[in-house]
C-alpha positions as semicolon CSV with decimal commas, in nm:
position;residue;x (nm);y (nm);z (nm)
1;M;1,532;-4,093;0,347
2;A;1,623;-3,657;0,309
3;R;1,912;-3,559;0,336
4;K;1,968;-3,375;0,684
5;I;2,185;-3,059;0,677
6;D;2,410;-3,007;0,979
7;W;2,394;-2,637;1,042
8;E;2,725;-2,614;1,265
9;S;2,946;-2,799;1,007
10;Q;2,819;-2,725;0,696
11;I;2,657;-2,381;0,740
12;G;2,752;-2,192;1,053
13;R;3,091;-2,174;0,997
14;R;3,091;-2,143;0,622
15;L;2,830;-1,950;0,508
16;K;2,876;-1,542;0,482
17;L;2,653;-1,269;0,428
18;R;2,830;-1,194;0,130
19;D;2,738;-1,514;-0,026
20;L;2,377;-1,426;0,037
21;H;2,429;-1,102;-0,133
22;V;2,594;-1,220;-0,407
23;F;2,301;-1,496;-0,464
24;S;2,029;-1,266;-0,423
25;T;2,192;-1,014;-0,682
26;V;2,252;-1,322;-0,948
27;V;1,895;-1,394;-0,940
28;Q;1,744;-1,045;-0,947
29;R;1,980;-0,983;-1,226
30;G;1,927;-1,301;-1,396
31;S;2,270;-1,385;-1,501
32;M;2,626;-1,459;-1,343
33;A;2,776;-1,198;-1,575
34;K;2,529;-0,918;-1,481
35;A;2,563;-0,987;-1,132
36;A;2,931;-0,969;-1,166
37;Q;2,935;-0,648;-1,341
38;H;2,677;-0,523;-1,061
39;L;2,878;-0,599;-0,767
40;G;3,220;-0,486;-0,934
41;V;3,377;-0,841;-0,913
42;S;3,474;-1,098;-1,203
43;Q;3,195;-1,349;-1,338
44;P;3,433;-1,624;-1,200
45;S;3,421;-1,498;-0,833
46;V;3,021;-1,506;-0,853
47;S;3,057;-1,848;-0,996
48;E;3,250;-1,956;-0,730
49;V;3,035;-1,869;-0,435
50;I;2,722;-1,979;-0,612
51;A;2,915;-2,323;-0,641
52;D;3,042;-2,289;-0,285
53;L;2,675;-2,248;-0,159
54;E;2,518;-2,564;-0,363
55;H;2,798;-2,753;-0,242
56;A;2,783;-2,648;0,119
57;L;2,375;-2,691;0,096
58;G;2,375;-2,993;-0,090
59;V;2,107;-2,868;-0,337
60;P;2,104;-2,699;-0,656
61;L;2,022;-2,340;-0,606
62;L;1,999;-2,202;-0,990
63;D;1,872;-2,335;-1,305
64;R;2,115;-2,268;-1,581
65;S;2,030;-2,209;-1,930
66;A;2,130;-2,012;-2,278
67;Q;1,862;-1,727;-2,140
68;G;2,028;-1,687;-1,795
69;V;1,967;-1,849;-1,444
70;A;1,645;-1,884;-1,247
71;P;1,619;-1,999;-0,874
72;T;1,547;-2,385;-0,828
73;I;1,292;-2,446;-0,583
74;Y;1,551;-2,475;-0,285
75;G;1,689;-2,142;-0,432
76;G;1,375;-1,975;-0,416
77;A;1,356;-2,095;-0,023
78;L;1,661;-1,960;0,046
79;L;1,590;-1,605;-0,126
80;K;1,268;-1,593;0,070
81;R;1,443;-1,630;0,365
82;S;1,745;-1,402;0,275
83;I;1,497;-1,127;0,216
84;V;1,417;-1,153;0,612
85;V;1,760;-1,179;0,681
86;F;1,885;-0,838;0,540
87;D;1,560;-0,652;0,609
88;E;1,652;-0,740;0,989
89;L;1,997;-0,603;0,938
90;K;1,870;-0,267;0,792
91;Q;1,618;-0,245;1,056
92;S;1,906;-0,281;1,312
93;I;2,087;-0,007;1,182
94;R;1,787;0,215;1,160
95;D;1,746;0,159;1,504
96;I;2,107;0,235;1,610
97;E;2,087;0,528;1,387
98;F;1,753;0,650;1,601
99;L;1,926;0,574;1,930
100;S;2,213;0,774;1,865
101;D;1,999;1,040;1,710
102;A;1,609;1,026;1,745
103;T;1,573;1,303;1,489
104;T;1,696;1,074;1,203
105;G;1,572;0,777;1,020
106;E;1,397;0,671;0,704
107;V;0,969;0,603;0,670
108;R;0,848;0,401;0,355
109;I;0,486;0,414;0,259
110;A;0,240;0,334;0,006
111;C;-0,087;0,522;-0,013
112;P;-0,402;0,523;-0,278
113;Q;-0,462;0,884;-0,397
114;S;-0,788;0,952;-0,209
115;L;-0,586;0,882;0,122
116;E;-0,290;1,106;0,023
117;Y;-0,552;1,404;-0,054
118;T;-0,738;1,353;0,267
119;L;-0,483;1,231;0,552
120;L;-0,133;1,199;0,413
121;T;-0,039;1,552;0,328
122;E;-0,140;1,646;0,706
123;I;0,068;1,351;0,848
124;V;0,347;1,429;0,650
125;L;0,328;1,810;0,774
126;R;0,298;1,709;1,160
127;F;0,545;1,430;1,152
128;S;0,819;1,657;0,967
129;Q;0,757;1,936;1,214
130;Q;0,853;1,705;1,498
131;Y;1,099;1,504;1,324
132;P;1,269;1,737;1,062
133;R;1,541;1,515;0,942
134;V;1,329;1,186;0,909
135;E;1,323;1,115;0,527
136;V;0,942;1,002;0,382
137;Y;0,915;0,799;0,095
138;A;0,538;0,804;-0,029
139;D;0,448;0,593;-0,345
140;L;0,103;0,692;-0,430
141;T;0,030;0,412;-0,610
142;G;-0,178;0,257;-0,372
143;G;-0,384;-0,060;-0,432
144;L;-0,409;-0,396;-0,307
145;R;-0,118;-0,496;-0,566
146;E;0,119;-0,311;-0,310
147;F;0,096;-0,599;-0,075
148;S;0,376;-0,755;-0,257
149;G;0,612;-0,437;-0,171
150;L;0,513;-0,482;0,167
151;R;0,640;-0,889;0,189
152;E;0,942;-0,768;-0,006
153;R;1,073;-0,490;0,286
154;K;0,967;-0,228;-0,023
155;Y;0,746;-0,034;0,233
156;D;0,735;-0,008;0,591
157;C;0,363;-0,008;0,604
158;I;0,085;0,071;0,354
159;L;-0,219;0,298;0,399
160;Q;-0,525;0,140;0,262
161;R;-0,858;0,214;0,174
162;V;-1,102;-0,092;0,107
163;P;-1,473;-0,158;0,185
164;T;-1,549;-0,293;0,492
165;S;-1,720;-0,603;0,330
166;F;-1,341;-0,708;0,237
167;L;-1,237;-0,710;0,576
168;Q;-1,542;-0,886;0,676
169;E;-1,448;-1,162;0,384
170;S;-1,085;-1,153;0,346
171;T;-0,734;-1,078;0,415
172;T;-0,383;-1,259;0,429
173;D;-0,229;-1,440;0,703
174;D;0,105;-1,233;0,707
175;L;-0,061;-0,890;0,731
176;N;-0,161;-0,689;1,032
177;W;-0,501;-0,466;0,967
178;E;-0,569;-0,181;1,180
179;L;-0,868;0,052;1,116
180;L;-0,808;0,402;1,146
181;L;-1,165;0,529;1,021
182;D;-1,490;0,439;0,834
183;E;-1,642;0,641;0,562
184;T;-1,952;0,657;0,369
185;V;-2,014;0,722;-0,044
186;V;-2,161;1,053;-0,113
187;V;-2,254;1,216;-0,477
188;A;-2,134;1,568;-0,526
189;A;-2,196;1,861;-0,765
190;G;-2,087;2,195;-0,798
191;A;-2,255;2,431;-0,563
192;N;-2,405;2,628;-0,858
193;S;-2,532;2,302;-1,007
194;P;-2,955;2,302;-0,984
195;W;-2,897;1,968;-0,843
196;A;-2,745;2,129;-0,524
197;R;-3,066;2,352;-0,443
198;R;-3,296;2,059;-0,407
199;R;-3,374;1,903;-0,073
200;K;-3,428;1,533;-0,204
201;I;-3,290;1,375;-0,470
202;D;-3,367;1,003;-0,604
203;L;-3,060;0,866;-0,767
204;A;-3,291;0,730;-1,073
205;E;-3,327;1,093;-1,159
206;L;-2,956;1,114;-1,194
207;V;-2,862;0,859;-1,466
208;D;-2,858;1,062;-1,748
209;E;-2,674;1,324;-1,582
210;P;-2,324;1,399;-1,701
211;W;-2,118;1,190;-1,464
212;I;-1,712;1,173;-1,417
213;L;-1,642;0,817;-1,288
214;G;-1,302;0,608;-1,305
215;A;-1,227;0,368;-1,605
216;A;-1,398;0,032;-1,614
217;D;-1,096;-0,171;-1,445
218;T;-1,100;0,117;-1,135
219;W;-1,214;0,078;-0,773
220;H;-1,392;0,391;-0,826
221;H;-1,617;0,256;-1,144
222;A;-1,674;-0,070;-0,944
223;M;-1,809;0,116;-0,660
224;A;-2,049;0,341;-0,837
225;A;-2,140;0,059;-1,027
226;E;-2,270;-0,156;-0,720
227;I;-2,432;0,137;-0,589
228;F;-2,651;0,199;-0,908
229;R;-2,723;-0,153;-0,960
230;A;-2,825;-0,216;-0,591
231;Q;-3,129;0,040;-0,680
232;G;-3,200;-0,162;-0,991
233;L;-3,043;0,099;-1,224
234;S;-2,774;0,109;-1,544
235;V;-2,442;0,256;-1,470
236;P;-2,386;0,589;-1,612
237;K;-2,171;0,621;-1,928
238;P;-1,970;0,889;-1,779
239;R;-1,900;1,175;-1,982
240;I;-1,524;1,243;-1,829
241;T;-1,314;0,918;-1,734
242;T;-1,050;1,003;-1,457
243;V;-0,984;0,899;-1,044
244;S;-0,788;1,215;-0,989
245;I;-0,951;1,398;-0,713
246;P;-0,842;1,746;-0,791
247;F;-0,967;1,713;-1,168
248;R;-1,277;1,623;-1,056
249;A;-1,324;1,848;-0,816
250;R;-1,240;2,147;-1,060
251;L;-1,465;2,002;-1,343
252;L;-1,755;1,970;-1,083
253;A;-1,674;2,342;-0,951
254;A;-1,698;2,489;-1,311
255;G;-1,919;2,272;-1,449
256;P;-2,266;2,072;-1,471
257;Y;-2,099;1,720;-1,380
258;L;-2,159;1,476;-1,097
259;S;-1,938;1,211;-0,925
260;M;-1,900;0,970;-0,604
261;F;-1,651;1,054;-0,325
262;L;-1,569;0,921;0,005
263;S;-1,729;1,202;0,272
264;S;-1,386;1,302;0,372
265;V;-1,284;1,361;0,043
266;V;-1,573;1,610;-0,018
267;R;-1,492;1,755;0,339
268;R;-1,120;1,808;0,210
269;M;-1,246;1,964;-0,100
270;T;-1,481;2,221;0,081
271;A;-1,161;2,294;0,308
272;D;-0,943;2,359;-0,011
273;H;-1,251;2,615;-0,111
274;Y;-1,376;2,405;-0,395
275;A;-1,734;2,525;-0,444
276;V;-1,908;2,151;-0,418
277;R;-2,196;2,039;-0,251
278;V;-2,266;1,702;-0,130
279;L;-2,626;1,600;-0,280
280;P;-2,929;1,491;-0,034
281;I;-2,953;1,130;-0,178
282;D;-3,030;0,802;0,015
283;L;-2,791;0,598;-0,127
284;P;-2,744;0,207;-0,050
285;A;-2,535;0,110;0,263
286;S;-2,165;0,114;0,106
287;S;-1,896;0,168;0,390
288;F;-1,529;0,204;0,313
289;S;-1,267;0,192;0,608
290;A;-0,898;0,353;0,569
291;Q;-0,650;0,110;0,727
292;I;-0,291;0,064;0,829
293;V;-0,161;-0,258;0,722
294;T;0,184;-0,389;0,807
295;L;0,366;-0,710;0,797
296;K;0,315;-0,974;1,078
297;N;0,628;-1,068;1,270
298;R;0,837;-0,771;1,140
299;T;1,003;-0,524;1,404
300;L;0,924;-0,177;1,272
301;S;1,206;0,041;1,356
302;P;1,118;0,329;1,639
303;V;1,106;0,596;1,375
304;V;0,834;0,393;1,188
305;E;0,630;0,338;1,490
306;R;0,626;0,694;1,563
307;F;0,500;0,795;1,211
308;L;0,224;0,545;1,315
309;V;0,153;0,725;1,600
310;C;0,090;1,062;1,390
311;V;-0,107;0,850;1,131
312;R;-0,351;0,755;1,403
313;E;-0,379;1,127;1,548
314;V;-0,483;1,270;1,229
315;A;-0,680;1,005;1,147
316;A;-0,864;1,044;1,465
317;S;-0,939;1,386;1,357
318;F;-1,130;1,285;1,069
319;A;-1,303;1,004;1,231
320;D;-1,676;0,984;1,423
321;K;-1,494;0,689;1,589
322;P;-1,209;0,643;1,798
323;A;-0,879;0,538;1,569
324;G;-0,695;0,229;1,639
325;R;-0,964;-0,009;1,662
326;A;-0,894;-0,352;1,540
327;A;-1,038;-0,463;1,174
328;P;-1,310;-0,724;1,173
329;S;-1,181;-1,100;1,169
330;P;-1,122;-1,256;0,813
331;R;-1,261;-1,554;0,704
332;R;-1,156;-1,611;0,357
333;K;-0,794;-1,596;0,234
334;I;-0,699;-1,424;-0,038
335;S;-0,350;-1,444;-0,263
């Protein structure tokens, strides 16, 4: 029979936040010595904290080896919950700071380049006008891999752009998805391109033209490949390989190149005075959705909530449909 741990006598009166902090640091640093150096204490002090924790819980928390330490399954369980504990404490401090001064705080987000180019700049400018002393940290790497950063409380939210089919088929149970706007894919060329003067173009006519596409392992290349193959066409070999939006815009405006973009990106390029045009091509239906992604059961600070209000307002100005509509119900879980 499994040993039952008594909270009141074994844990409630003995476990301290400092102990959890020491334990988390040991796991992060991979050794007692490195953790002690980072914390500015002696190694025996760190070892004593870990030993006391293991004694109180009655299970081994760390596997020791010549290479260092690693959490056991019990240590992994404690670490996972410790992250939540410290995050909630940090959020409470944020709440207190905001209640004492509603103009201060911090917002941490991740965002892909396409949304940074179309939405994020305007969002931050508008938000900073209202709350000039709030710090905004933006990681522009984006991508689905940033979900781990959301779970680890590295970010308050993610602004994400994914195919609508992704939302219909997959999600994770611990994430909230909120639709900001739907978009379609278009082909663009420079305003002086002969193709920009045509009234009707078949995609097959453009296969041998000089294309700018993302690398083979990028979502941009996968999107283009899906569109060409849907019409029974081979994927063009790109003359230029990049996903940089400003770089592609300048090349299109000055050269003979073609590229695929989401509709809002081209609208932003036009507003930024790039001489580019959407070509009159009937592409296979391919819809992308911009989303706010947050972690379920995590209480966001008031300043983050106000930032998300600003996100919705800016997105609504780009969208043909009202922002804030719930995302489609998922069917398949991904890791």
